[in-house]
CSV table of N, CA and C in Angstrom, one decimal:
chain,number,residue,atom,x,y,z
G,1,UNK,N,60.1,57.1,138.1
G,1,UNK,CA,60.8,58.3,137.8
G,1,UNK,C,61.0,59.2,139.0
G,2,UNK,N,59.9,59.2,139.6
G,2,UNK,CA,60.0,60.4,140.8
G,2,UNK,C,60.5,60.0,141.6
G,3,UNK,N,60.8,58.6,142.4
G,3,UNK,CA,61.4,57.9,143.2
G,3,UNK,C,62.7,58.1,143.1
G,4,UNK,N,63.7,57.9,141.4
G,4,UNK,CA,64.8,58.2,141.4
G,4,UNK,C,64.9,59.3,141.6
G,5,UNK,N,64.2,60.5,141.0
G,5,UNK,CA,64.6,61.6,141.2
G,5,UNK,C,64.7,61.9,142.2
G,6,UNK,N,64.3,61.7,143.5
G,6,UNK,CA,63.8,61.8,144.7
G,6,UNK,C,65.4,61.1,145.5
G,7,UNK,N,65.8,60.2,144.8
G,7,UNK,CA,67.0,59.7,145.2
G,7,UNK,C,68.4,60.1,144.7
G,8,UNK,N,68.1,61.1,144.1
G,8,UNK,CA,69.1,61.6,143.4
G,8,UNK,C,69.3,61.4,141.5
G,9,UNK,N,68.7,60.3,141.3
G,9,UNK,CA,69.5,59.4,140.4
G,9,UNK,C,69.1,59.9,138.8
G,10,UNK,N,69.3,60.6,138.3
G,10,UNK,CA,68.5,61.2,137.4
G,10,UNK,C,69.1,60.4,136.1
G,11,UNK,N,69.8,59.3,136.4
G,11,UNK,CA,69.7,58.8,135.1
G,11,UNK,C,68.9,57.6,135.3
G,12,UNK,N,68.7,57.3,136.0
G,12,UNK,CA,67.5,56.3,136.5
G,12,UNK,C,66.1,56.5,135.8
G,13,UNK,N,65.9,58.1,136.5
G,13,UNK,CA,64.8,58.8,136.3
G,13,UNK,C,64.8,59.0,134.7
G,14,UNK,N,65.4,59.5,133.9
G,14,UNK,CA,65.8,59.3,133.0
G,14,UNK,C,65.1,58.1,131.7
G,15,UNK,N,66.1,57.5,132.2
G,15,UNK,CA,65.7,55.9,131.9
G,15,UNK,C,64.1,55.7,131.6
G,16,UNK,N,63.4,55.9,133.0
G,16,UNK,CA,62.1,55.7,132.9
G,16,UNK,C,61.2,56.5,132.7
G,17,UNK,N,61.5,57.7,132.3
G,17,UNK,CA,60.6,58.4,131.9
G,17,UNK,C,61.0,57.8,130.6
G,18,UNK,N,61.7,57.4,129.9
G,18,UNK,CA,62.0,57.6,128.1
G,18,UNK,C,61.2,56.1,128.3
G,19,UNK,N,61.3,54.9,129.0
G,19,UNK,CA,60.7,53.6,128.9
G,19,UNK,C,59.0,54.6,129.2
G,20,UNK,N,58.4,55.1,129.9
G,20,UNK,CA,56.9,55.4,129.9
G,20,UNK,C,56.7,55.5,128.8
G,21,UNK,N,57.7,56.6,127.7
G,21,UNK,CA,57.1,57.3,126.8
G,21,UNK,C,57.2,56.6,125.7
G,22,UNK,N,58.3,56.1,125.5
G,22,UNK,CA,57.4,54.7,124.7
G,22,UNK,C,56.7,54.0,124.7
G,23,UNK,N,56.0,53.7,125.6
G,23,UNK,CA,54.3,52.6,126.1
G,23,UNK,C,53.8,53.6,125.8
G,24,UNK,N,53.2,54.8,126.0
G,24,UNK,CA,52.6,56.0,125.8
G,24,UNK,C,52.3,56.3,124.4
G,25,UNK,N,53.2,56.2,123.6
G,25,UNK,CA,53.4,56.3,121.9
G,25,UNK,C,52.8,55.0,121.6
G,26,UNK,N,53.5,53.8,122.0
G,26,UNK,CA,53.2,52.9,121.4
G,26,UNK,C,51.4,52.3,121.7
G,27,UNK,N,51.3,52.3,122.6
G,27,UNK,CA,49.8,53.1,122.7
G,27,UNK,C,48.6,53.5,121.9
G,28,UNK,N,49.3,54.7,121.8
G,28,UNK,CA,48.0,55.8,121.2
G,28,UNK,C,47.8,56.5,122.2
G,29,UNK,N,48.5,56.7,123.5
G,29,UNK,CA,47.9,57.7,124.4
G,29,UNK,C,48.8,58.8,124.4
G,30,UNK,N,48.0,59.8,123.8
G,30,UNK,CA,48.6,61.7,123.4
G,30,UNK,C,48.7,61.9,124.5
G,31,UNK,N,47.7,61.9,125.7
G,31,UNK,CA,48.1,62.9,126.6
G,31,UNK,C,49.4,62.7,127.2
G,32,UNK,N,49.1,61.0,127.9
G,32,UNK,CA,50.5,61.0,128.5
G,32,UNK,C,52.0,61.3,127.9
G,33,UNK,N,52.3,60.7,126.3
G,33,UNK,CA,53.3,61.3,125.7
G,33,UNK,C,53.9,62.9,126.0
G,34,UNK,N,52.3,63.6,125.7
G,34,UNK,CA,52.9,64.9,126.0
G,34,UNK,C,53.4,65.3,127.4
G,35,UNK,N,52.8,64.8,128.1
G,35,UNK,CA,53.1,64.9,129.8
G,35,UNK,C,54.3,64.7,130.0
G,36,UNK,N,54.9,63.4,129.4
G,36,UNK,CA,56.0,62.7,129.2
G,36,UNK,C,57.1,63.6,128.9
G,37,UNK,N,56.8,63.8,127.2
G,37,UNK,CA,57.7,64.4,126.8
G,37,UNK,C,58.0,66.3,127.4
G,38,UNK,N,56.9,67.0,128.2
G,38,UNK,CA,57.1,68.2,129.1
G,38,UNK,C,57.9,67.7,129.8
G,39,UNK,N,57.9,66.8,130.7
G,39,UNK,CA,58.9,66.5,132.0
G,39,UNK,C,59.9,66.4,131.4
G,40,UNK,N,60.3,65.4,130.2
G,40,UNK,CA,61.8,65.5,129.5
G,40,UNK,C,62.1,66.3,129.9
G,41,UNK,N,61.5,68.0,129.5
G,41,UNK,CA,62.0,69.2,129.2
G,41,UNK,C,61.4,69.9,130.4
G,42,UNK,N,62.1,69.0,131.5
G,42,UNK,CA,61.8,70.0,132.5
G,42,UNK,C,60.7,70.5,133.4
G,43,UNK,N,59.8,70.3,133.0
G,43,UNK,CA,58.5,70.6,133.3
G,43,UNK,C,58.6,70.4,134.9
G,44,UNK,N,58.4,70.4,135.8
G,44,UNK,CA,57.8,70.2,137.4
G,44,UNK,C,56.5,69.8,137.2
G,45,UNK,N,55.8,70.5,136.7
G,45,UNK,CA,54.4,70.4,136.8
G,45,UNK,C,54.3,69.1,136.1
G,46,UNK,N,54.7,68.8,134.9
G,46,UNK,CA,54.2,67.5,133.8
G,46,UNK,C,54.8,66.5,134.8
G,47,UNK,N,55.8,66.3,135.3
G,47,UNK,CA,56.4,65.5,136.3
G,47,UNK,C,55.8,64.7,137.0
G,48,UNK,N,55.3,65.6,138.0
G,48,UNK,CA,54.9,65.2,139.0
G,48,UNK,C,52.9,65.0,138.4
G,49,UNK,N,52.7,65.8,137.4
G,49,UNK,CA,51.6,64.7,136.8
G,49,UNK,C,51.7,63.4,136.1
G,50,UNK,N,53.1,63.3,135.9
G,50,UNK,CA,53.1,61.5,135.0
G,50,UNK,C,53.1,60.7,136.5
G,51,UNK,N,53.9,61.4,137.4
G,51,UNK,CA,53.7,60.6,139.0
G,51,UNK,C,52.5,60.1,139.2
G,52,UNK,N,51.6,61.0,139.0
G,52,UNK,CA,49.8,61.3,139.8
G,52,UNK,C,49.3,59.9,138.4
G,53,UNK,N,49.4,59.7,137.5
G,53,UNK,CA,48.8,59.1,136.7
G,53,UNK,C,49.3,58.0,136.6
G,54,UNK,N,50.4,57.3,137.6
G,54,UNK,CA,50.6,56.2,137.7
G,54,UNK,C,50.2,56.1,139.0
G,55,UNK,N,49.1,56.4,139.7
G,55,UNK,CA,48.8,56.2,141.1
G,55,UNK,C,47.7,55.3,141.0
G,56,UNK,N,47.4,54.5,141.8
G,56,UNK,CA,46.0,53.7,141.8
G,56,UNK,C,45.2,54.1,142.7
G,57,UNK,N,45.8,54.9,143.6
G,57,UNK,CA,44.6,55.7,144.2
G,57,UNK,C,42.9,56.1,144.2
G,58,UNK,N,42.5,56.1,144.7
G,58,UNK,CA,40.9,56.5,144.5
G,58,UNK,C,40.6,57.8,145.0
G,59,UNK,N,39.9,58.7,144.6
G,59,UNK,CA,39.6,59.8,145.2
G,59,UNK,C,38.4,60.2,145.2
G,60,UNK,N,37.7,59.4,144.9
G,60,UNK,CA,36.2,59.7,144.6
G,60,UNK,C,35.7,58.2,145.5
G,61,UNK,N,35.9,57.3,145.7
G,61,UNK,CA,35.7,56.4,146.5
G,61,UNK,C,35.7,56.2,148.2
G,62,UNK,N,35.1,55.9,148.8
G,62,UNK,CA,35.3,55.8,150.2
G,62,UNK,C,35.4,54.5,151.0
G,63,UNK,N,36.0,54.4,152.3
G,63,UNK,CA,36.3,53.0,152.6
G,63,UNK,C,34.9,52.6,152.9
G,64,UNK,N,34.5,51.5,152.8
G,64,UNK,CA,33.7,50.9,153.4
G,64,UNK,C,33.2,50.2,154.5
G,65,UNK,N,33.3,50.2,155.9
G,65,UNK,CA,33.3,50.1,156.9
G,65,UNK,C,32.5,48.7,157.6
């Protein structure tokens, strides 16, 4: 989603936020729905947290040398 948006393409973006938020429903996971459905409507903030929550990132972890 943030990729397209990032590219312009907001029906892209679009597209995939409504494909998240069905896995999200279909689920059982409230939070992300709601996250989901804030960005629908705009949100910046819910947005760019449905971004952060598709990251695999570690941030509590360190490289091991």
């Amino acid at each position: 989603m943030t990729e397209a948006l990032q590219a312009g393409d907001a029906k892209a973006a679009e597209r995939h936020r409504t494909e998240a938020l069905e896995i999200a429903q279909a689920v059982g996971n409230r939070q992300m729905t709601q996250v989901l459905e804030q960005a629908g409507a705009g949100s910046e903030v819910a947005r760019k947290t449905a971004a952060l929550g598709t990251s695999t990132v570690s941030l509590t972890e360190e490289d091991e040398a």
